[in-house]
Amino acid sequence: MSIFTLGAAAGGLSAMLMNDRIGRKLSIMISAVPSTVGYLVMGAAQNVWMLLLGRFLTGIAGGITASSIPVYVSEISHPGVRGALGSCPQITAVFGSLALYALGLVLPWRWLAVAGEVPVLLMLILLCFMPNSPRYLITHGKRDEACRALKRLRGPNSDYMAELNQIERSVNSQVGLQWQDLRSPFYYKPILISVLMRFLQQMTGITPILVYLEPIFHRTAILLEPKYDAALVGAVRLLSVMIAASLMDRAGRKALLYTSGFLMYLAMLTMTMYTHKVPSEAKNGTLGTSGWLGEEHGAVTGHLMDPITLIPLISTMVIIFAGYAMGWGPITWLLMSEILPLGARGVASGLCVVVSWITAFALTQLFMHAVDAYGLFAPFLFFCVICVVNIIFTAVCVPETKGRTLEEIENYFRTGRSFTILDS
């Protein structure tokens, strides 16, 4: 996982250059190259270094798509369905994880690498039939092509010309972006909000919990095999993010962020108390010899423990993932693509991905050291505090973008007062 996160950070850096130069669509298509090569290398691996190289290459692809896909989806979507469509990348990511869990039950790992080629090639083929982002085309002076793309996306009977004119006014107001322009609240506020949201999203601990999910379940002596527990959590995540997608354009972004943050806070708090209390009550447990979560670290181990004590852990893990998938998982990606100004959207989205994956890498490395030094309850206590910070951050800094066009959102940061269209 660590080598993947480093590759994803590198992919985010490359997306900072590609998104605005060659376009969102072509950037996504180019990501198929390192992804395909990476899976081939892993499938044919004869040494550990080949596996690491394959993971790094697929990480690069993941970083590019994490930066480009949310921006592309938001720029081609109608405001009325942008929330639901903006959740689709998270839905497909969770579905992919669940599919891998399921396939892992019946396929050897080499064939899993081969199976990873299928969605990559399917994505590449389908993108050939998709238009470029109208906003990208307008930025590069291709008005006629942008008009055709918007007509195709909205339908010939829609008022697509009015939307095209709004996009043109927004683009013309941001021509010739310079470094000194970043001192303007119009640029630095949405960029800071987006970067901080991606940082805080990872600081909730979702990545290290996912990475060490099976060891945590295994060392808590859950009666099912750990691989089935992981698949169960994947199913819960998928259901939760689908519920979030259905509510995104009705309940609004902030309501789901509040709900998500509060659920994760309750779950992390319960986990903190549970893992802190258990060691004093589980002295009859038998410590495994090969694991990293020992009895002294707050893990529940052994065969003599009452199975009912496992219920809080299972339910809490489900609430963590359900809460995350309902808000702080999909909405951070969506808001990033909605609030970033067009003139800096390509570069800033790549920056958000870099910050996100570097934070994930650092947390994944530090998680085991924190467990060794202080016990399993310590990182969960830290994650609990972060969830409170997330709720406060949502209340103070995050705007509600439900039902607003991208141009209205841009003008909100320009005026600092209202969601209106720039008329001049």
Short mmCIF file of C-alpha atoms in Angstrom, two decimals:
data_model
loop_
_atom_site.label_atom_id
_atom_site.label_comp_id
_atom_site.label_asym_id
_atom_site.label_seq_id
_atom_site.Cartn_x
_atom_site.Cartn_y
_atom_site.Cartn_z
CA MET A 1 0.00 0.00 0.00
CA SER A 2 2.83 2.42 0.79
CA ILE A 3 4.39 2.10 -2.67
CA PHE A 4 0.94 2.63 -4.19
CA THR A 5 0.43 5.90 -2.28
CA LEU A 6 3.81 7.19 -3.45
CA GLY A 7 2.86 6.33 -7.02
CA ALA A 8 -0.48 8.10 -6.57
CA ALA A 9 1.33 11.23 -5.33
CA ALA A 10 3.52 11.10 -8.44
CA GLY A 11 0.39 10.70 -10.55
CA GLY A 12 -1.11 13.76 -8.92
CA LEU A 13 2.00 15.76 -9.77
CA SER A 14 1.79 14.70 -13.42
CA ALA A 15 -1.93 15.56 -13.49
CA MET A 16 -1.07 19.10 -12.37
CA LEU A 17 0.67 19.50 -15.72
CA MET A 18 -1.63 17.43 -17.95
CA ASN A 19 -5.11 18.54 -16.88
CA ASP A 20 -4.88 22.04 -18.33
CA ARG A 21 -2.44 21.29 -21.17
CA ILE A 22 -3.97 18.24 -22.84
CA GLY A 23 -7.40 18.21 -21.20
CA ARG A 24 -9.22 16.18 -18.59
CA LYS A 25 -10.45 13.49 -20.99
CA LEU A 26 -7.06 12.78 -22.55
CA SER A 27 -5.40 12.79 -19.11
CA ILE A 28 -7.79 10.05 -17.99
CA MET A 29 -7.09 8.07 -21.16
CA ILE A 30 -3.33 8.39 -20.68
CA SER A 31 -3.70 6.93 -17.18
CA ALA A 32 -4.57 3.63 -18.88
CA VAL A 33 -0.92 3.27 -19.95
CA PRO A 34 0.74 2.98 -16.49
CA SER A 35 -2.29 1.06 -15.24
CA THR A 36 -2.12 -1.56 -18.00
CA VAL A 37 1.65 -1.92 -17.76
CA GLY A 38 1.47 -2.11 -13.97
CA TYR A 39 -1.06 -4.95 -13.97
CA LEU A 40 0.93 -6.83 -16.61
CA VAL A 41 4.11 -6.51 -14.55
CA MET A 42 2.33 -7.76 -11.43
CA GLY A 43 0.71 -10.64 -13.28
CA ALA A 44 4.08 -11.76 -14.65
CA ALA A 45 6.06 -10.96 -11.49
CA GLN A 46 8.93 -13.29 -10.64
CA ASN A 47 10.47 -11.09 -7.93
CA VAL A 48 9.30 -8.75 -5.21
CA TRP A 49 10.66 -5.73 -7.08
CA MET A 50 8.33 -6.51 -10.01
CA LEU A 51 5.35 -6.47 -7.67
CA LEU A 52 6.50 -3.17 -6.20
CA LEU A 53 7.02 -1.69 -9.66
CA GLY A 54 3.57 -2.83 -10.72
CA ARG A 55 2.00 -1.28 -7.64
CA PHE A 56 3.88 1.98 -8.21
CA LEU A 57 2.67 2.16 -11.82
CA THR A 58 -0.94 1.49 -10.88
CA GLY A 59 -0.51 4.13 -8.17
CA ILE A 60 0.51 6.66 -10.82
CA ALA A 61 -2.62 5.79 -12.78
CA GLY A 62 -4.71 6.14 -9.64
CA GLY A 63 -3.26 9.57 -8.90
CA ILE A 64 -4.00 10.82 -12.42
CA THR A 65 -7.58 9.58 -12.41
CA ALA A 66 -8.19 10.86 -8.86
CA SER A 67 -7.28 14.33 -10.10
CA SER A 68 -8.85 14.30 -13.56
CA ILE A 69 -12.07 12.30 -13.25
CA PRO A 70 -13.83 14.48 -10.60
CA VAL A 71 -12.99 17.62 -12.58
CA TYR A 72 -14.18 16.09 -15.87
CA VAL A 73 -17.42 14.80 -14.34
CA SER A 74 -18.25 18.12 -12.68
CA GLU A 75 -17.56 20.12 -15.83
CA ILE A 76 -19.83 18.04 -18.06
CA SER A 77 -22.64 17.54 -15.51
CA HIS A 78 -25.87 19.49 -15.19
CA PRO A 79 -26.14 21.24 -11.78
CA GLY A 80 -29.23 19.22 -10.92
CA VAL A 81 -27.42 15.89 -11.08
CA ARG A 82 -23.81 16.94 -10.47
CA GLY A 83 -23.88 15.65 -6.91
CA ALA A 84 -25.05 12.17 -7.91
CA LEU A 85 -22.68 11.97 -10.86
CA GLY A 86 -19.83 13.36 -8.76
CA SER A 87 -20.30 10.45 -6.37
CA CYS A 88 -19.88 7.91 -9.15
CA PRO A 89 -16.03 7.81 -8.95
CA GLN A 90 -16.30 6.89 -5.25
CA ILE A 91 -19.01 4.32 -6.00
CA THR A 92 -16.90 2.65 -8.67
CA ALA A 93 -13.83 2.70 -6.40
CA VAL A 94 -15.74 1.00 -3.59
CA PHE A 95 -17.34 -1.45 -6.02
CA GLY A 96 -13.90 -2.26 -7.41
CA SER A 97 -12.58 -2.99 -3.92
CA LEU A 98 -15.56 -5.22 -3.20
CA ALA A 99 -15.12 -7.02 -6.53
CA LEU A 100 -11.46 -7.66 -5.68
CA TYR A 101 -12.44 -9.06 -2.28
CA ALA A 102 -14.93 -11.37 -3.97
CA LEU A 103 -12.59 -12.46 -6.77
CA GLY A 104 -9.83 -13.02 -4.23
CA LEU A 105 -11.92 -15.80 -2.72
CA VAL A 106 -11.81 -17.84 -5.93
CA LEU A 107 -8.85 -16.59 -7.99
CA PRO A 108 -5.08 -16.69 -7.42
CA TRP A 109 -3.42 -13.31 -7.16
CA ARG A 110 -1.90 -13.43 -10.65
CA TRP A 111 -5.36 -13.73 -12.17
CA LEU A 112 -6.50 -10.82 -10.04
CA ALA A 113 -3.89 -8.71 -11.82
CA VAL A 114 -5.24 -9.90 -15.17
CA ALA A 115 -8.79 -9.06 -14.05
CA GLY A 116 -7.58 -5.54 -13.25
CA GLU A 117 -6.93 -4.97 -16.96
CA VAL A 118 -10.63 -5.33 -17.84
CA PRO A 119 -12.02 -2.06 -16.35
CA VAL A 120 -8.99 -0.14 -17.63
CA LEU A 121 -9.55 -1.23 -21.22
CA LEU A 122 -13.31 -0.73 -20.89
CA MET A 123 -12.75 2.83 -19.64
CA LEU A 124 -10.41 3.56 -22.53
CA ILE A 125 -12.90 2.33 -25.12
CA LEU A 126 -15.89 4.19 -23.65
CA LEU A 127 -13.99 7.47 -23.34
CA CYS A 128 -13.44 7.44 -27.10
CA PHE A 129 -17.15 8.19 -27.46
CA MET A 130 -17.25 10.95 -24.85
CA PRO A 131 -16.84 14.68 -25.62
CA ASN A 132 -14.17 16.88 -24.13
CA SER A 133 -15.10 19.23 -21.31
CA PRO A 134 -16.79 22.34 -22.79
CA ARG A 135 -14.96 24.51 -20.26
CA TYR A 136 -11.60 23.12 -21.31
CA LEU A 137 -12.47 23.68 -24.98
CA ILE A 138 -13.55 27.29 -24.36
CA THR A 139 -10.33 27.92 -22.43
CA HIS A 140 -8.34 26.81 -25.49
CA GLY A 141 -10.38 28.87 -27.97
CA LYS A 142 -12.38 25.97 -29.45
CA ARG A 143 -15.82 27.57 -29.19
CA ASP A 144 -17.50 25.61 -31.99
CA GLU A 145 -16.33 22.28 -30.59
CA ALA A 146 -17.44 23.38 -27.12
CA CYS A 147 -20.86 24.26 -28.51
CA ARG A 148 -21.21 20.82 -30.10
CA ALA A 149 -20.06 19.11 -26.91
CA LEU A 150 -22.51 21.05 -24.73
CA LYS A 151 -25.36 20.43 -27.20
CA ARG A 152 -24.64 16.72 -27.03
CA LEU A 153 -24.43 16.73 -23.22
CA ARG A 154 -27.55 18.82 -22.58
CA GLY A 155 -29.67 17.86 -25.59
CA PRO A 156 -30.59 19.89 -28.70
CA ASN A 157 -33.81 21.21 -27.12
CA SER A 158 -32.09 22.62 -24.02
CA ASP A 159 -30.93 26.19 -23.53
CA TYR A 160 -27.32 25.15 -23.97
CA MET A 161 -26.31 28.42 -25.65
CA ALA A 162 -27.09 30.39 -22.49
CA GLU A 163 -24.89 28.02 -20.50
CA LEU A 164 -22.17 28.34 -23.12
CA ASN A 165 -22.26 32.14 -22.79
CA GLN A 166 -21.96 31.85 -19.00
CA ILE A 167 -18.92 29.62 -19.41
CA GLU A 168 -17.36 32.09 -21.85
CA ARG A 169 -17.81 35.00 -19.45
CA SER A 170 -16.24 32.98 -16.64
CA VAL A 171 -13.30 31.94 -18.81
CA ASN A 172 -12.72 35.48 -20.09
CA SER A 173 -12.61 36.81 -16.53
CA GLN A 174 -9.72 34.46 -15.70
CA VAL A 175 -7.50 34.80 -18.76
CA GLY A 176 -3.77 35.08 -18.08
CA LEU A 177 -3.57 33.67 -14.54
CA GLN A 178 -0.37 34.77 -12.83
CA TRP A 179 1.23 33.76 -9.51
CA GLN A 180 0.31 37.09 -7.94
CA ASP A 181 -3.35 36.36 -8.69
CA LEU A 182 -3.22 33.64 -6.04
CA ARG A 183 -3.25 36.39 -3.42
CA SER A 184 -6.87 37.08 -4.37
CA PRO A 185 -9.54 35.38 -2.20
CA PHE A 186 -11.17 34.27 -5.45
CA TYR A 187 -8.26 31.84 -5.90
CA TYR A 188 -6.71 31.10 -2.53
CA LYS A 189 -9.95 30.49 -0.58
CA PRO A 190 -11.32 27.63 -2.73
CA ILE A 191 -7.83 26.17 -3.14
CA LEU A 192 -7.21 26.17 0.62
CA ILE A 193 -10.66 24.69 1.33
CA SER A 194 -10.09 21.92 -1.22
CA VAL A 195 -6.58 21.08 -0.01
CA LEU A 196 -7.61 21.12 3.66
CA MET A 197 -10.62 18.91 2.95
CA ARG A 198 -8.43 16.33 1.24
CA PHE A 199 -5.96 16.54 4.13
CA LEU A 200 -8.65 16.20 6.80
CA GLN A 201 -10.31 13.37 4.88
CA GLN A 202 -7.15 11.29 5.16
CA MET A 203 -6.54 12.39 8.75
CA THR A 204 -9.75 10.58 9.77
CA GLY A 205 -7.62 7.43 9.45
CA ILE A 206 -9.57 5.75 6.68
CA THR A 207 -6.47 4.59 4.79
CA PRO A 208 -4.54 2.92 7.65
CA ILE A 209 -7.76 1.30 8.88
CA LEU A 210 -8.37 -0.09 5.40
CA VAL A 211 -4.77 -1.22 5.04
CA TYR A 212 -4.78 -3.07 8.37
CA LEU A 213 -8.41 -4.15 8.23
CA GLU A 214 -7.79 -7.89 8.01
CA PRO A 215 -5.07 -7.90 10.72
CA ILE A 216 -7.37 -5.91 13.03
CA PHE A 217 -10.22 -8.31 12.43
CA HIS A 218 -7.92 -11.32 12.74
CA ARG A 219 -6.38 -10.16 16.02
CA THR A 220 -9.82 -9.47 17.47
CA ALA A 221 -10.69 -13.15 17.01
CA ILE A 222 -13.82 -12.52 14.96
CA LEU A 223 -15.50 -15.83 14.29
CA LEU A 224 -15.62 -15.43 10.50
CA GLU A 225 -12.45 -15.56 8.44
CA PRO A 226 -10.90 -12.08 8.06
CA LYS A 227 -11.30 -12.09 4.27
CA TYR A 228 -15.07 -12.48 4.66
CA ASP A 229 -15.17 -9.66 7.20
CA ALA A 230 -13.32 -7.40 4.75
CA ALA A 231 -15.82 -8.28 2.02
CA LEU A 232 -18.70 -7.48 4.40
CA VAL A 233 -17.26 -4.05 5.16
CA GLY A 234 -16.82 -3.48 1.40
CA ALA A 235 -20.51 -4.23 0.87
CA VAL A 236 -21.48 -1.78 3.64
CA ARG A 237 -19.29 0.92 2.10
CA LEU A 238 -20.88 0.38 -1.31
CA LEU A 239 -24.41 0.62 0.10
CA SER A 240 -23.52 3.77 2.05
CA VAL A 241 -21.98 5.63 -0.86
CA MET A 242 -24.97 4.73 -3.05
CA ILE A 243 -27.28 6.21 -0.42
CA ALA A 244 -25.11 9.33 -0.33
CA ALA A 245 -25.29 9.64 -4.12
CA SER A 246 -29.08 9.50 -4.02
CA LEU A 247 -29.22 12.21 -1.34
CA MET A 248 -26.44 14.48 -2.61
CA ASP A 249 -28.65 16.72 -4.75
CA ARG A 250 -31.55 16.70 -2.30
CA ALA A 251 -30.09 16.91 1.20
CA GLY A 252 -27.09 18.96 0.12
CA ARG A 253 -23.36 18.54 0.63
CA LYS A 254 -23.05 20.09 4.09
CA ALA A 255 -25.85 18.03 5.64
CA LEU A 256 -24.14 14.83 4.53
CA LEU A 257 -20.76 16.09 5.74
CA TYR A 258 -22.24 16.81 9.18
CA THR A 259 -23.89 13.38 9.30
CA SER A 260 -20.73 11.66 8.13
CA GLY A 261 -18.49 13.51 10.57
CA PHE A 262 -20.80 12.83 13.52
CA LEU A 263 -21.11 9.11 12.71
CA MET A 264 -17.34 8.77 12.41
CA TYR A 265 -16.88 10.70 15.66
CA LEU A 266 -19.20 8.33 17.53
CA ALA A 267 -17.53 5.31 15.97
CA MET A 268 -13.98 6.48 16.72
CA LEU A 269 -14.96 7.39 20.28
CA THR A 270 -16.51 3.95 20.80
CA MET A 271 -13.43 2.32 19.29
CA THR A 272 -11.18 4.35 21.60
CA MET A 273 -13.05 3.32 24.72
CA TYR A 274 -13.42 -0.29 23.60
CA THR A 275 -9.74 -0.84 22.73
CA HIS A 276 -8.62 0.97 25.88
CA LYS A 277 -10.86 -1.09 28.14
CA VAL A 278 -10.42 -4.54 26.61
CA PRO A 279 -6.78 -5.28 27.65
CA SER A 280 -7.69 -5.28 31.34
CA GLU A 281 -10.55 -7.70 30.68
CA ALA A 282 -8.92 -10.08 28.21
CA LYS A 283 -6.12 -11.59 30.24
CA ASN A 284 -7.12 -15.13 29.23
CA GLY A 285 -6.49 -14.44 25.55
CA THR A 286 -3.81 -16.30 23.66
CA LEU A 287 -1.46 -14.07 21.71
CA GLY A 288 -0.64 -15.12 18.16
CA THR A 289 3.02 -15.26 17.23
CA SER A 290 2.91 -13.73 13.76
CA GLY A 291 0.79 -10.63 14.17
CA TRP A 292 1.58 -7.04 14.96
CA LEU A 293 -1.46 -6.36 17.13
CA GLY A 294 -0.74 -7.94 20.49
CA GLU A 295 -2.75 -8.24 23.64
CA GLU A 296 -0.82 -5.41 25.21
CA HIS A 297 -1.74 -3.11 22.33
CA GLY A 298 -5.42 -3.15 22.93
CA ALA A 299 -6.28 -6.02 20.62
CA VAL A 300 -8.76 -8.72 21.52
CA THR A 301 -7.14 -12.08 20.94
CA GLY A 302 -7.58 -15.69 21.78
CA HIS A 303 -10.27 -18.35 21.80
CA LEU A 304 -11.55 -18.09 25.36
CA MET A 305 -13.11 -14.65 25.05
CA ASP A 306 -16.88 -14.18 25.11
CA PRO A 307 -17.93 -13.57 21.48
CA ILE A 308 -20.43 -10.91 22.58
CA THR A 309 -17.52 -8.56 23.30
CA LEU A 310 -16.80 -8.53 19.57
CA ILE A 311 -20.13 -6.92 18.70
CA PRO A 312 -19.05 -3.33 19.54
CA LEU A 313 -15.94 -3.74 17.39
CA ILE A 314 -17.80 -5.11 14.37
CA SER A 315 -20.58 -2.54 14.57
CA THR A 316 -18.09 0.29 15.10
CA MET A 317 -16.00 -0.70 12.09
CA VAL A 318 -19.18 -0.79 9.99
CA ILE A 319 -20.22 2.67 11.26
CA ILE A 320 -16.76 4.08 10.47
CA PHE A 321 -16.93 2.95 6.88
CA ALA A 322 -20.63 3.73 6.49
CA GLY A 323 -20.11 7.21 7.89
CA TYR A 324 -17.07 7.86 5.74
CA ALA A 325 -18.70 6.60 2.55
CA MET A 326 -21.79 8.71 3.22
CA GLY A 327 -20.01 12.05 3.27
CA TRP A 328 -16.29 12.60 3.74
CA GLY A 329 -15.49 9.95 1.16
CA PRO A 330 -17.35 11.14 -1.98
CA ILE A 331 -18.09 14.78 -1.11
CA THR A 332 -14.46 15.88 -0.73
CA TRP A 333 -13.83 14.78 -4.31
CA LEU A 334 -17.02 16.45 -5.51
CA LEU A 335 -16.44 19.76 -3.72
CA MET A 336 -12.86 19.89 -4.97
CA SER A 337 -14.10 19.81 -8.56
CA GLU A 338 -16.95 22.25 -7.86
CA ILE A 339 -15.30 25.11 -5.98
CA LEU A 340 -11.88 25.30 -7.63
CA PRO A 341 -11.76 28.24 -10.09
CA LEU A 342 -11.49 27.22 -13.72
CA GLY A 343 -8.19 29.02 -14.22
CA ALA A 344 -6.51 26.95 -11.52
CA ARG A 345 -8.69 23.82 -11.54
CA GLY A 346 -6.29 21.49 -13.34
CA VAL A 347 -3.22 22.36 -11.26
CA ALA A 348 -5.06 22.69 -7.94
CA SER A 349 -6.86 19.35 -8.32
CA GLY A 350 -3.49 17.68 -8.85
CA LEU A 351 -2.17 19.44 -5.75
CA CYS A 352 -5.12 18.11 -3.74
CA VAL A 353 -4.33 14.56 -4.85
CA VAL A 354 -0.64 14.95 -3.94
CA VAL A 355 -1.53 16.24 -0.45
CA SER A 356 -4.07 13.46 0.01
CA TRP A 357 -1.78 10.58 -0.88
CA ILE A 358 1.28 11.92 0.94
CA THR A 359 -0.90 12.24 4.05
CA ALA A 360 -2.17 8.68 3.50
CA PHE A 361 1.40 7.41 3.14
CA ALA A 362 2.54 9.15 6.34
CA LEU A 363 -0.43 7.90 8.37
CA THR A 364 -0.01 4.35 7.12
CA GLN A 365 3.64 4.37 8.21
CA LEU A 366 2.95 5.98 11.58
CA PHE A 367 -0.08 3.87 12.50
CA MET A 368 1.90 0.76 13.46
CA HIS A 369 4.46 2.80 15.40
CA ALA A 370 1.66 4.50 17.37
CA VAL A 371 0.10 1.12 18.14
CA ASP A 372 3.46 -0.25 19.32
CA ALA A 373 4.17 2.79 21.49
CA TYR A 374 0.76 3.61 22.98
CA GLY A 375 -1.73 0.87 22.13
CA LEU A 376 -4.49 0.59 19.57
CA PHE A 377 -6.70 3.11 21.37
CA ALA A 378 -4.25 6.00 20.78
CA PRO A 379 -4.64 6.36 16.99
CA PHE A 380 -8.41 5.98 17.32
CA LEU A 381 -8.46 8.76 19.92
CA PHE A 382 -6.51 10.95 17.49
CA PHE A 383 -8.96 10.12 14.67
CA CYS A 384 -11.82 10.97 17.02
CA VAL A 385 -10.42 14.48 17.59
CA ILE A 386 -9.97 14.94 13.85
CA CYS A 387 -13.64 14.10 13.28
CA VAL A 388 -14.58 16.98 15.63
CA VAL A 389 -12.25 19.28 13.68
CA ASN A 390 -13.94 18.15 10.45
CA ILE A 391 -17.38 19.07 11.77
CA ILE A 392 -16.18 22.54 12.81
CA PHE A 393 -14.39 23.01 9.48
CA THR A 394 -17.58 22.11 7.60
CA ALA A 395 -19.59 24.67 9.59
CA VAL A 396 -17.10 27.51 9.20
CA CYS A 397 -15.45 27.07 5.80
CA VAL A 398 -17.46 24.86 3.42
CA PRO A 399 -20.09 26.50 1.17
CA GLU A 400 -23.28 24.71 0.14
CA THR A 401 -23.06 24.11 -3.62
CA LYS A 402 -26.24 22.08 -4.16
CA GLY A 403 -28.05 23.12 -7.35
CA ARG A 404 -25.51 25.83 -8.26
CA THR A 405 -23.71 26.10 -11.58
CA LEU A 406 -19.91 26.13 -11.53
CA GLU A 407 -20.03 29.75 -12.67
CA GLU A 408 -22.32 30.72 -9.75
CA ILE A 409 -19.92 29.00 -7.34
CA GLU A 410 -16.97 30.88 -8.83
CA ASN A 411 -18.76 34.19 -8.44
CA TYR A 412 -19.54 33.36 -4.80
CA PHE A 413 -15.81 33.35 -4.09
CA ARG A 414 -15.35 36.42 -6.26
CA THR A 415 -17.95 38.48 -4.39
CA GLY A 416 -17.90 36.61 -1.07
CA ARG A 417 -21.61 37.25 -0.75
CA SER A 418 -23.95 35.47 -3.14
CA PHE A 419 -24.27 32.74 -5.75
CA THR A 420 -24.86 34.84 -8.85
CA ILE A 421 -23.74 34.86 -12.45
CA LEU A 422 -21.08 37.35 -13.51
CA ASP A 423 -22.78 39.68 -15.96
CA SER A 424 -19.79 41.54 -17.28
#
